[in-house]
Tab-separated table of C-alpha atoms in Angstrom:
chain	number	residue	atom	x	y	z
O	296	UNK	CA	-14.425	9.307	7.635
O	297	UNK	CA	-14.896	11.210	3.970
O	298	UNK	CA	-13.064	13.753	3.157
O	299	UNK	CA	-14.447	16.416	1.783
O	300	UNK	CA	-11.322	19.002	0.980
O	301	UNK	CA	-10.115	19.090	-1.907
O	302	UNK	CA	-6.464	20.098	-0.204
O	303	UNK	CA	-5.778	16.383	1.637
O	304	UNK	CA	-5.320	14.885	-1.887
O	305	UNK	CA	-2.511	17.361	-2.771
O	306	UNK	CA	0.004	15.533	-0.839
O	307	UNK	CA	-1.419	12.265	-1.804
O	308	UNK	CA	-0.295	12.859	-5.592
O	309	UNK	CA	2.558	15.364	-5.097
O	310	UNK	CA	4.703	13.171	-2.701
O	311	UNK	CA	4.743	10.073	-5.155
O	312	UNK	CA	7.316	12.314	-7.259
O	313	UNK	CA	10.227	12.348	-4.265
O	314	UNK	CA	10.724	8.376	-4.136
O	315	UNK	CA	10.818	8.196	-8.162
O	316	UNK	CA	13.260	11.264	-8.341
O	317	UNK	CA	15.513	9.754	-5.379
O	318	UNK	CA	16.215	7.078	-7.827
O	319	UNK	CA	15.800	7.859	-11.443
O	320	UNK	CA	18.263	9.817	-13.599
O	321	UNK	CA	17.733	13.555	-13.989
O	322	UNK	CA	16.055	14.078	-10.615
O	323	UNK	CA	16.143	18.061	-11.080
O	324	UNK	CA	13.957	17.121	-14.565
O	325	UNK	CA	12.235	14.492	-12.747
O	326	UNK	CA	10.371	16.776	-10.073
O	327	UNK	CA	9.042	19.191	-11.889
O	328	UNK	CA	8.022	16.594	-15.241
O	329	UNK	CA	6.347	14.704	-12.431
O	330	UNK	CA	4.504	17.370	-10.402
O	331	UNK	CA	3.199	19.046	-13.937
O	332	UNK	CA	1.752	15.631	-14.975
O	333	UNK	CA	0.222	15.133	-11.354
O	334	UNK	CA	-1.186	18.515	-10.809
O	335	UNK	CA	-3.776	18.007	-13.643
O	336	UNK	CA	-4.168	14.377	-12.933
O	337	UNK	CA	-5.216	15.629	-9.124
O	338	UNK	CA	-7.386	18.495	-10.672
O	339	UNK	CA	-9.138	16.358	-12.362
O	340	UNK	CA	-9.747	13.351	-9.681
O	341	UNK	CA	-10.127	16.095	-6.746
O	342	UNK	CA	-11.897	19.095	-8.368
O	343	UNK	CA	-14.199	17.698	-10.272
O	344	UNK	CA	-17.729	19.623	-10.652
O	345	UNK	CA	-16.184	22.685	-8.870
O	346	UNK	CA	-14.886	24.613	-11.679
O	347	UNK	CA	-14.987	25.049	-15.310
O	348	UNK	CA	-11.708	24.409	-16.295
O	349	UNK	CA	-11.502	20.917	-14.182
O	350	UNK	CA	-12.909	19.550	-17.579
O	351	UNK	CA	-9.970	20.390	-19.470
O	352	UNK	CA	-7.829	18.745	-16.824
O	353	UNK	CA	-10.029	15.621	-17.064
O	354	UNK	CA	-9.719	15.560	-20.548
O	355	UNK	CA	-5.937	15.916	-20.463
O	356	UNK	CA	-5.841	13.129	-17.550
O	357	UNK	CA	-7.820	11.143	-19.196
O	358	UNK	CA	-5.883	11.300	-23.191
O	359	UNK	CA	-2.766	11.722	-21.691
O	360	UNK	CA	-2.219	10.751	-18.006
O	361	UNK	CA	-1.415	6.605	-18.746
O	362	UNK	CA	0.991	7.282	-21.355
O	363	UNK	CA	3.026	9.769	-19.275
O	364	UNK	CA	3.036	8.283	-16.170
O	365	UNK	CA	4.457	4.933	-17.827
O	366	UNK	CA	7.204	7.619	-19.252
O	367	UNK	CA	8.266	7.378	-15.348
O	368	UNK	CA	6.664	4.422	-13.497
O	369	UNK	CA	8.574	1.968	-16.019
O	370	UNK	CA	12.019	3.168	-15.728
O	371	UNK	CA	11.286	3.710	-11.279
O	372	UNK	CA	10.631	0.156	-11.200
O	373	UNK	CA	13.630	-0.759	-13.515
O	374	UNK	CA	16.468	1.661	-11.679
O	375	UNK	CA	14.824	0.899	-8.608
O	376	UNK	CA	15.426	-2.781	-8.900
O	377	UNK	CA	18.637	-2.541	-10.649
O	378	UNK	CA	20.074	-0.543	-7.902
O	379	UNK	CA	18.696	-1.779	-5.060
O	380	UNK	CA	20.548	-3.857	-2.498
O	381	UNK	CA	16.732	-5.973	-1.255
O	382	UNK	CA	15.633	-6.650	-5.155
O	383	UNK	CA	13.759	-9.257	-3.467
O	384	UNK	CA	11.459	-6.699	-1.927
O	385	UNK	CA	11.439	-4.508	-4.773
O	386	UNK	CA	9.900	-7.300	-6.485
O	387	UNK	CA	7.592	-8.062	-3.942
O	388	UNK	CA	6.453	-4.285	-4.129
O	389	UNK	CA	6.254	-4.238	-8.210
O	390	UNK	CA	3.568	-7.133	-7.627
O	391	UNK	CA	2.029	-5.157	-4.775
O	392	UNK	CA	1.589	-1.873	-6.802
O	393	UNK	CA	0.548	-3.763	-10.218
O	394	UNK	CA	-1.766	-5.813	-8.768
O	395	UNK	CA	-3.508	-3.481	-7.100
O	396	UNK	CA	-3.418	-1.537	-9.876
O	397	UNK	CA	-5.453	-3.776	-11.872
O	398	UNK	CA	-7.637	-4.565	-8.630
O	399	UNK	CA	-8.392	-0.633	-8.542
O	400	UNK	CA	-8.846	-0.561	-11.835
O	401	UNK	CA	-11.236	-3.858	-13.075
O	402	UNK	CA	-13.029	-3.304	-9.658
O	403	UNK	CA	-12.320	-6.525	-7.834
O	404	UNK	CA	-13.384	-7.009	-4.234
O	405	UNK	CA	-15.867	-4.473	-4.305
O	406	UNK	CA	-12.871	-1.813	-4.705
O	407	UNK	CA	-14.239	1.414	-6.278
O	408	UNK	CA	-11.558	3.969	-4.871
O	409	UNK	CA	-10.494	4.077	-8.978
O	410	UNK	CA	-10.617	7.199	-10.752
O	411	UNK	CA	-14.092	7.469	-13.147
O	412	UNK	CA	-13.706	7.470	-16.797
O	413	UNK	CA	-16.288	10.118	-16.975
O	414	UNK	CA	-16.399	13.875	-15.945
O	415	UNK	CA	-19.873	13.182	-14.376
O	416	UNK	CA	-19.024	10.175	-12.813
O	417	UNK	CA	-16.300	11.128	-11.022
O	418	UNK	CA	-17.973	14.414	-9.535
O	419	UNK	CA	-21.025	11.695	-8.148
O	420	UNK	CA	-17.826	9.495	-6.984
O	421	UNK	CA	-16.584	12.566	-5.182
O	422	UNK	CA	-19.275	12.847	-2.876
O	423	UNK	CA	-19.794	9.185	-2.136
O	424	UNK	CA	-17.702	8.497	1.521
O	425	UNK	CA	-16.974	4.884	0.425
O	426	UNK	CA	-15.137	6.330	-2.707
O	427	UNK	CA	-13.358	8.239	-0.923
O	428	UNK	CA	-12.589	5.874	1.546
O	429	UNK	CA	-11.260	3.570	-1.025
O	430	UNK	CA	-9.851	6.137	-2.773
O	431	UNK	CA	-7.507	7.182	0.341
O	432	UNK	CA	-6.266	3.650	0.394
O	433	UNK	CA	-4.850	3.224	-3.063
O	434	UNK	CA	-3.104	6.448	-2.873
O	435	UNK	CA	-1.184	5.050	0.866
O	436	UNK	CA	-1.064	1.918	-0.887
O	437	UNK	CA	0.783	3.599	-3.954
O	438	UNK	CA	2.804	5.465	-2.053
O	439	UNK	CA	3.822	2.958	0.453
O	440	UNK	CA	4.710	0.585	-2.683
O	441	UNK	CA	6.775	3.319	-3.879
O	442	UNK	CA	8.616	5.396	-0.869
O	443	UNK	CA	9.070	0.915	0.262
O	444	UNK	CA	10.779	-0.080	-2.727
O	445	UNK	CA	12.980	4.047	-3.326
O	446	UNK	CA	14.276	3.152	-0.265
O	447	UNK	CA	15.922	-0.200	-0.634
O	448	UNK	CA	18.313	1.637	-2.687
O	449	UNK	CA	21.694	2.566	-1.041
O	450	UNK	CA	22.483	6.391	-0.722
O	451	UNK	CA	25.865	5.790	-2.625
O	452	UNK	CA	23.637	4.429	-5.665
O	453	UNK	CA	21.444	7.438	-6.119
O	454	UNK	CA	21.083	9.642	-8.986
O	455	UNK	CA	23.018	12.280	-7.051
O	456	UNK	CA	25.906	9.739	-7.162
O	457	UNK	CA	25.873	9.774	-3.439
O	458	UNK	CA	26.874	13.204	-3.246
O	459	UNK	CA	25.501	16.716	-1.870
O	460	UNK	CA	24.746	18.941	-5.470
O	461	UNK	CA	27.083	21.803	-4.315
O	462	UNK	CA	29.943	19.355	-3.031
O	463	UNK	CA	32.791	21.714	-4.824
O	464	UNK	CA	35.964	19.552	-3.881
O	465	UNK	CA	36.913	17.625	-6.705
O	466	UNK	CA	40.231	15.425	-7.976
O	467	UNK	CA	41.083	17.567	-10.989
O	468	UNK	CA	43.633	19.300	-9.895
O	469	UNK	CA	43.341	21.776	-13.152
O	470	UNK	CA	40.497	23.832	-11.381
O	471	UNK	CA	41.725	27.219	-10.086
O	472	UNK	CA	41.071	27.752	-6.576
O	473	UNK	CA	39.713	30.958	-5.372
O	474	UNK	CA	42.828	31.263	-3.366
O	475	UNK	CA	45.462	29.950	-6.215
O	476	UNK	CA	43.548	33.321	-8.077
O	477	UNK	CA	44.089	35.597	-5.206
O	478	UNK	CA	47.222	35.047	-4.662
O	479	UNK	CA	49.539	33.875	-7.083
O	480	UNK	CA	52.304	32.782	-4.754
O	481	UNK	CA	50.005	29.406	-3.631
O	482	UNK	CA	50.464	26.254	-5.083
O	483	UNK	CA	47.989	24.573	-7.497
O	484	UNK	CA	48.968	21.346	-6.453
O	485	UNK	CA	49.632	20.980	-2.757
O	486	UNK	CA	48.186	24.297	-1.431
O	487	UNK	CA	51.151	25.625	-0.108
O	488	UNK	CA	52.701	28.715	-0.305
O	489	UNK	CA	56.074	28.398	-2.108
């Protein structure tokens, strides 16, 4: 099956965000950082030879995309195996997503689901079924490696700290209530009325 929209590889690049931001620091910084460096990165694979300003993307992608994506693949693979309570199987998974990377990338085994190094290239790739074909099984392959390994790590060791974001009860007892404001007769410490 090729597929032709340019729409089914939107998901493909967006979702590999989620599983890094579950378990990196920062995951409010680490959504949007990742979606703004995988939105041209997907422009530029997806939407190449459509329009004009796909070239700009591709250029971007292709000066820029390697560097920043280490800025969050590295330290995934790092918390991910530091926190995890399997770092058997994240290890297993690092060798999974690595080598293929360098299978995807060098070509071996026939595979030619890579991204092109050329503008012109890649716009021939995108009309070539077997690309795409290949193409659609390094990003499941990527994102299996990556949702696999995100989820060997315990919900107590997230970057949330295990805890929902607008959790207000807290152990520091200096916080005013809304109650202890309202009415002045409540006690800070127990909640009683005195």
């Amino acid at each position: 099956m090729t597929i032709h929209s340019v729409w089914f590889w939107a998901p493909m690049h967006m979702l590999q965000a989620y599983p890094m931001a579950r378990v990196l620091p920062l995951p409010d910084f680490i959504i949007p950082f990742a979606h703004l460096l995988w939105v041209p990165l997907y422009i530029a694979e997806h939407w190449a030879g459509l329009a004009d300003p796909v070239v700009t993307a591709f250029d971007f992608s292709k000066t820029y995309g390697g560097p920043l994506q280490s800025l969050i693949m590295f330290p995934f693979w790092y918390f991910c195996h530091k926190k995890s309570d399997n770092k058997t199987l994240v290890k297993i998974m690092i060798v999974l997503y690595f080598g293929f990377l360098a299978m995807s990338v060098n070509g071996w085994f026939g595979f030619i689901g890579s991204p092109k190094k050329t503008y012109e290239d890649q716009i021939a790739a995108n009309a070539d079924p077997e690309f795409n074909r290949h193409h659609t099984l390094l990003h499941v392959w990527y994102l299996a490696c990556l949702w696999i390994a995100s989820l060997t790590v315990p919900f107590e060791k997230l970057a949330t700290g295990g805890k929902a974001k607008n959790d207000t009860q807290s152990d520091d007892k200096s916080q005013y209530t809304y109650s202890s404001i309202t009415n002045p007769e409540v006690n800070i410490e127990s909640g009683m009325q005195d």
